[in-house]
Structures are given as C-alpha cells and as structure tokens.
Coordinates of C-alpha atoms in Angstrom, one line a residue:
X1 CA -23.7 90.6 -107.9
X2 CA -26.7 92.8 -106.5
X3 CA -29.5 93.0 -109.4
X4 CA -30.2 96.6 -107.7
X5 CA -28.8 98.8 -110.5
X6 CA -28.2 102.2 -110.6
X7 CA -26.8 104.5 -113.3
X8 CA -25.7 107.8 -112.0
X9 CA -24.8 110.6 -114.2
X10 CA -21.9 113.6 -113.5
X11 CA -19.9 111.2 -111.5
X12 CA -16.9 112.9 -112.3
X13 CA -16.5 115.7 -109.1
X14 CA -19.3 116.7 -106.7
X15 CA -22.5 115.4 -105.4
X16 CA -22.1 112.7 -108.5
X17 CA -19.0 111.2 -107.3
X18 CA -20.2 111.2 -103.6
X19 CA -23.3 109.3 -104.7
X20 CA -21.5 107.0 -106.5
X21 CA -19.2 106.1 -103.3
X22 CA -22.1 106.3 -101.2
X23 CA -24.8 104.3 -102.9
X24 CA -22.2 101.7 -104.0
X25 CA -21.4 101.2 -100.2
X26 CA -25.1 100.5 -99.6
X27 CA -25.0 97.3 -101.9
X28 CA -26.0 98.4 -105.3
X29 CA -24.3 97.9 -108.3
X30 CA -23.2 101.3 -109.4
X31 CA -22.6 102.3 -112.9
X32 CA -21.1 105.2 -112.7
X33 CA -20.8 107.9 -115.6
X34 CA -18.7 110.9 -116.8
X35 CA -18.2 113.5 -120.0
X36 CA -14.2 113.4 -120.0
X37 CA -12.5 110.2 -121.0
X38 CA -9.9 111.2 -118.0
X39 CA -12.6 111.0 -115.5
X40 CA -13.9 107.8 -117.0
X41 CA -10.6 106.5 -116.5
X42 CA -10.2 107.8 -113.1
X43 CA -13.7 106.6 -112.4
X44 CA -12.9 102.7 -113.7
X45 CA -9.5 103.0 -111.0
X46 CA -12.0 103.5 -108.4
X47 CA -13.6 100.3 -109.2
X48 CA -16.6 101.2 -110.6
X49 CA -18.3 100.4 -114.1
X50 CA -17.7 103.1 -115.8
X51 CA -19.0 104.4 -118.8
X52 CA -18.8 107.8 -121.0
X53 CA -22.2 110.0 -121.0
X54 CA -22.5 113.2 -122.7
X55 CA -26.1 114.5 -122.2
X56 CA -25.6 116.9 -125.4
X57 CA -24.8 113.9 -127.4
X58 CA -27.7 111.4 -128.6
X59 CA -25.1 108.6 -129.6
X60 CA -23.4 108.8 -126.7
X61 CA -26.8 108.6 -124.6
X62 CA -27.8 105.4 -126.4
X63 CA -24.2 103.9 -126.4
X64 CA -24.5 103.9 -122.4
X65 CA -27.8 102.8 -121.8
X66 CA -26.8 99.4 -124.5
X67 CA -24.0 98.9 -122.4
X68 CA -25.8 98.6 -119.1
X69 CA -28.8 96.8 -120.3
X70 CA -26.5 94.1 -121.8
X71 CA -24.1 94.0 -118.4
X72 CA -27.3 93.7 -116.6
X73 CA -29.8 91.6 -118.5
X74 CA -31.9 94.4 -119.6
X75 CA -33.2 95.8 -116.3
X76 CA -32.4 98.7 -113.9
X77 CA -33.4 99.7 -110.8
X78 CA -32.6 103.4 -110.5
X79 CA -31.6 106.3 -112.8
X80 CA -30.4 109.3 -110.9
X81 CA -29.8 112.5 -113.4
X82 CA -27.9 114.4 -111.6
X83 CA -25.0 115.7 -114.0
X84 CA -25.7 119.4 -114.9
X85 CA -24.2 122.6 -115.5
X86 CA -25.7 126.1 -114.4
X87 CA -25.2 129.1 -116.7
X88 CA -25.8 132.3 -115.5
X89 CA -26.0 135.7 -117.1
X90 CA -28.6 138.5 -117.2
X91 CA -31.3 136.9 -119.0
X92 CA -30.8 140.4 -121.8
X93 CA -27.1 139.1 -122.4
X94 CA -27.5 135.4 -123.1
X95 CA -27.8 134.5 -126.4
X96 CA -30.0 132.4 -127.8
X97 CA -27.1 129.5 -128.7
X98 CA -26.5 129.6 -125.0
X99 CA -29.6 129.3 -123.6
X100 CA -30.1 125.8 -126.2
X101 CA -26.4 124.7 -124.8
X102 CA -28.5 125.1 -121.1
X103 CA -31.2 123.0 -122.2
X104 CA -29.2 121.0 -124.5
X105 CA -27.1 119.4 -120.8
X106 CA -29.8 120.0 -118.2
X107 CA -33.3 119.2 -120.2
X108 CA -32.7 117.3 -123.5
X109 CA -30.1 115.0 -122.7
X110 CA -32.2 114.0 -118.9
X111 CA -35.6 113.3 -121.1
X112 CA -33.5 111.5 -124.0
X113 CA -31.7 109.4 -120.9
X114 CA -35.0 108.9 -119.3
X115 CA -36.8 107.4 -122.0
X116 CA -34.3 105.4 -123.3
X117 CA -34.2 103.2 -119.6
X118 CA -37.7 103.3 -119.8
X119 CA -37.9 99.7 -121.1
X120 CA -34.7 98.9 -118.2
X121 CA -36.9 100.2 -115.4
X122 CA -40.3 98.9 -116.3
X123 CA -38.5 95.5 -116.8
X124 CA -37.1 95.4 -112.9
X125 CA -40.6 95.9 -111.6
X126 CA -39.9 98.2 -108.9
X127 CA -37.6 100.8 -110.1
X128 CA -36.5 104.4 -109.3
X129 CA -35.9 107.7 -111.6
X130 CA -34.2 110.2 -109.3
X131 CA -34.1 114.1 -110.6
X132 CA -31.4 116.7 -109.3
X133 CA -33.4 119.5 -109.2
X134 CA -32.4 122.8 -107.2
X135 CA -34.0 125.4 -105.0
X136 CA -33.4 127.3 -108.3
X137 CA -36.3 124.8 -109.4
X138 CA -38.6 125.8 -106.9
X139 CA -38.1 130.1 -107.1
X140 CA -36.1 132.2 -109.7
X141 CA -33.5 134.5 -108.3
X142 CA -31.7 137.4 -111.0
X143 CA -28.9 136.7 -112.9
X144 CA -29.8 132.8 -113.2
X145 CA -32.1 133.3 -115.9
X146 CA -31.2 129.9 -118.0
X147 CA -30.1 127.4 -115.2
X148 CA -33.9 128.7 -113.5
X149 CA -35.6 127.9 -116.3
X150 CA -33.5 124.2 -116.9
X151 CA -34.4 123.4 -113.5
X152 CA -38.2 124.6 -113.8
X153 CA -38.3 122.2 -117.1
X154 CA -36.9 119.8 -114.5
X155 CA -39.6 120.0 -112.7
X156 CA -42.3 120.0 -114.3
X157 CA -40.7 117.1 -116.7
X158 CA -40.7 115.0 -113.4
X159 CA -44.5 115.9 -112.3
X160 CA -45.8 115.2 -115.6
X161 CA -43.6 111.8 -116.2
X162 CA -44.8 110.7 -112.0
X163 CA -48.6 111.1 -113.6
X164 CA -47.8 109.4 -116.6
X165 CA -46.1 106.1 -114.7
X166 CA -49.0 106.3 -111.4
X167 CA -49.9 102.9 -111.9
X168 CA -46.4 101.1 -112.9
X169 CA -43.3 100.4 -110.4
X170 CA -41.4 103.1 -111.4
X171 CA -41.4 105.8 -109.2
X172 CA -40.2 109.8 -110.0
X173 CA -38.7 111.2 -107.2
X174 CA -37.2 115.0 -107.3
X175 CA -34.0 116.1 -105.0
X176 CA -34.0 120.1 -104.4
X177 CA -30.2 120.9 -102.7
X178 CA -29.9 124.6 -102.0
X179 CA -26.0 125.4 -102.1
X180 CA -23.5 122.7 -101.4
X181 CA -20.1 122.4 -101.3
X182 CA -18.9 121.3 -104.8
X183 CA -17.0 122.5 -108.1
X184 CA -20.5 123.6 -109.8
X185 CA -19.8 127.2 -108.8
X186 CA -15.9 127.3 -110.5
X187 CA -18.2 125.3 -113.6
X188 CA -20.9 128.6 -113.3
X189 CA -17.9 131.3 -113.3
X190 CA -15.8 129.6 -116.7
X191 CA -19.2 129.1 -118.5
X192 CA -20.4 132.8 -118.0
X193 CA -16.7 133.6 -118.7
X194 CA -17.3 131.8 -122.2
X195 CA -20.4 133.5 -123.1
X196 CA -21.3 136.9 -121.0
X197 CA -19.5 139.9 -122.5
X198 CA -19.8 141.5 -118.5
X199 CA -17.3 144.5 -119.9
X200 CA -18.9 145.4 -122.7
X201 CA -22.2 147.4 -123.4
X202 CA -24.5 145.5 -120.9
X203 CA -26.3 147.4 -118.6
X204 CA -25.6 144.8 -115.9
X205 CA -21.5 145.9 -115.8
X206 CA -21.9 147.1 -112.4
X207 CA -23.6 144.0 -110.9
X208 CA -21.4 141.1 -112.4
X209 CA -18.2 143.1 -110.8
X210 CA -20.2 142.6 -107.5
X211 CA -20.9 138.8 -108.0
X212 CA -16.7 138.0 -109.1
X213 CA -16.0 139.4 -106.2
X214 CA -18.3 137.6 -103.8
X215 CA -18.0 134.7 -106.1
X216 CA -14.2 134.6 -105.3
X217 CA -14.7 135.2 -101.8
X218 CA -16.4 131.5 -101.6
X219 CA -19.2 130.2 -99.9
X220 CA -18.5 129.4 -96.3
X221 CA -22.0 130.2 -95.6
X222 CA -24.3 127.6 -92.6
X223 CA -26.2 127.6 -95.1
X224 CA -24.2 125.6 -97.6
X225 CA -23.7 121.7 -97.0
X226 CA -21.5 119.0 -98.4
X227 CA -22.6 116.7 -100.8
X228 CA -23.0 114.2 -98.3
X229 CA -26.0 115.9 -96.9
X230 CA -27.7 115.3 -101.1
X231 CA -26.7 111.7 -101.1
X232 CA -28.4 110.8 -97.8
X233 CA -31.7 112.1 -99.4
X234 CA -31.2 109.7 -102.3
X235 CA -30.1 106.8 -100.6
X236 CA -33.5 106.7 -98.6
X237 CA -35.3 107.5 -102.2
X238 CA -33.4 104.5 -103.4
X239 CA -34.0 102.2 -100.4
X240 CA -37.3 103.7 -98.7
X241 CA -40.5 101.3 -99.9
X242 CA -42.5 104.4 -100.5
X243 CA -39.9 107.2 -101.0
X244 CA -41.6 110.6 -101.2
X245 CA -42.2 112.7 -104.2
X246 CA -39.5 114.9 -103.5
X247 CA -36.8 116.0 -100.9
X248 CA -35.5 119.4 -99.9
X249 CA -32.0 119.0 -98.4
X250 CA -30.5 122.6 -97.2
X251 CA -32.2 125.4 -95.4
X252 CA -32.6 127.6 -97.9
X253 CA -34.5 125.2 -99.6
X254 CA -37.0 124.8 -96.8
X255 CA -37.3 128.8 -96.7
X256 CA -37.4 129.2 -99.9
X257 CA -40.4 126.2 -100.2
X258 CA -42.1 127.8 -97.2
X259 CA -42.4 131.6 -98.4
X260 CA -43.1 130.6 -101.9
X261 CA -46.3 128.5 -100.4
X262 CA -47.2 131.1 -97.0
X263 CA -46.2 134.5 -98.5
X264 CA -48.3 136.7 -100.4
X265 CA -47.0 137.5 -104.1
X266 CA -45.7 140.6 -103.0
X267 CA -43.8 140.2 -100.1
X268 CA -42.0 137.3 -101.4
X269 CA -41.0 139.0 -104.3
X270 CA -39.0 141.7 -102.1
X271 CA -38.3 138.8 -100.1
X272 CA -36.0 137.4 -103.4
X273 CA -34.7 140.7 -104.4
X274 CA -33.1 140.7 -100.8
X275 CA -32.0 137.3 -101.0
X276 CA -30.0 137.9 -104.1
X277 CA -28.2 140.7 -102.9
X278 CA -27.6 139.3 -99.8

C-alpha cells in the first residue's frame, strides 16, 4: 500500500468523484469522502476508503481525520478541499442565516479540516493542501454575492496559510475552474429555491425569471469543461516536485485573471456587467 495519501472531500458527484477515480489510478491511496451515508455506501462499492465528512459538522470533521491518521500511521500526503456548495441570491435578499450556512460549508468547515491534518501533513514531510477555488474567487459577478465572498475567504485563507508554512514541506496550492460540467449548478438552483423568495417583494423579480430560464436551458457553452480538465491540474499539483501556487483550468478563468490584472478599474467593471448578462 502506497504511503501517498490523499483525502478528498465532496466525492459524492462531480469534480470530487472524478478526482477520486483519477488520482487513485495514479497510485495513491485515496480516501475518499461524502455528506450522505448513500454516497458513502456507493463510494465503499467503488473500492475506495470511504468515510462520512460534513464540513458544517465539527464532530464529524474530527471523526474523519482520526480515522485516516489511525489507517495510515498518522501522516498524509495531500488534502484536497474541494466539496462545496454555491448559493446565490441578490446579495439584498439573502439572509443573514444563509449567508453563515455559505461560510459554514465552503470556509469554516475547509479551515477546521485544514488544521486538523495539520499534524498529518507536517508528519509526511512533503505534503500537499489543495484548495478548490473558482473564477468566482478571482472576480465577483451579480447575483453570487455569498458563494463570491466563500471563495474570496478561500483565497485569501490559502495565501495567508502558503506564508505561514514557507519554510515547512507542506505546500498550499489553489485550483480556479471557471464552469464545468457537473451537478453544482442543479445544487445552486434547489439552494436558492430554499432560501430566495424570487416572487415576492424583491426588487430583483425580473432578473431571477431571466436566470431559471437560462439556467434550464443548460450550459453547453466552449467555454465549460468536464471535470476531467480540474483533475488533470491537481494531479500535477499532487505529483509535480514544485507545483505552482495556483492553477487556472477554463478560459474564462484566464480572461477573467487577465482583465482583472491588464484592465483599468473601469472598463473591467463594464467588462463584468456584460459578462453576467451574457
């Protein structure tokens, strides 16, 4: 059995499940995680070590991370955060409960996760902490107000923990996917089902009719790639001796990177505005 380790959260559909396929193909040992005792189940069929994770739960977070450091002698290679929900919502009609429910999944739970392997990574020597961030990390589009800010907490968790661990082995790496091809957009639709009132009083009526509609059309956009296209990044994060900082995978990404870095204020503000109505 390989002594490269790697716990993956939000194995359950997605880019998650592709990693976990993916990366265990390469030789490491997988430990592969999910929310729903079904898709833990389904998971442990597929021959992986399976365990429960639920970010919003502390318990659970320490349950997992006992569980692989005694299967594995106390050390991991990698931790690759990657489960995470997006809420969306005009930022005027999210709650304050639903905007801690964000953070709670997509900030909280990755820190709490983080520190708790801590001891696990420093202990392998070399080791690997792999953040799923999102283009939505890099700019802020309308309408995405709390998955924007999750992901810029992503990021700038990541920059500061990569300062904080310069001199050790353990390496922070950031992944940026633009859109891809998984079941996070029917997750976005039911969660801002649960908590948007879009028929109500809110200014915004007009607009969220727009986005069902071009939300039920799909994405068959170029732009959008399959998970695939995410996993190869964080196979050669896993593998590479010096993996870089961070990886953009789709083309919107690289726009979006570039204008935000060449264009003045301005013009990449109208530049967004476009964008989202695109």
């Amino acid at each position: 059995m390989t002594d490269r380790s790697v716990l993956i959260t939000g194995c359950s559909t997605g880019i998650g499940h592709t990693a976990a396929h993916m990366i265990r193909a390469r030789g490491f040992r997988v430990f592969a995680t999910a929310r729903k005792p079904e898709d833990v189940a389904r998971l442990a069929a597929e021959g992986f070590e399976a365990l429960p994770l639920d970010y919003e739960d502390s318990a659970s977070l320490a349950a997992c991370v006992n569980e692989v450091s005694r299967r594995t002698g106390g050390k991991l290679y990698a931790l690759y955060n990657n489960g995470a929900y997006g809420q969306t919502g005009a930022l005027e009609d999210v709650s304050r409960a639903v905007m801690r429910r964000q953070f709670e999944a997509n900030v909280f739970g990755w820190h709490e996760l983080t520190n708790l392997c801590l001891p696990l990574l420093r202990a392998a020597g070399e080791a690997r902490i792999i953040n799923t961030s999102s283009v939505l990390g890099l700019v802020a589009m309308p309408f995405r107000g709390p998955y924007n800010a999750s992901k810029f907490a992503v990021e700038a968790l990541s920059e500061t923990l990569k300062q904080e661990l310069w001199d050790t082995g353990v390496r922070v790496i950031l992944i940026n996917p633009g859109p891809i091809t998984t079941a996070f957009r029917d997750n976005a639709v039911k969660a801002f089902e649960e908590t948007i009132d879009e028929t109500g009083s809110s200014h915004h009526r007009a607009t969220y009719a727009r986005q069902r509609d071009t939300l039920m059309r799909g994405d068959n956009s170029f732009l959008t790639l399959p998970p695939e296209a995410v996993v190869k990044k964080v196979i050669h994060a896993l593998e590479s001796p010096h993996p870089r900082p961070r990886y953009n995978v789709t083309l919107a990404t690289h726009l979006m990177a570039a204008g935000k870095r060449l264009l003045p204020q301005r013009l990449f503000d109208w530049f967004l505005h476009l964008a989202s109505r695109a």
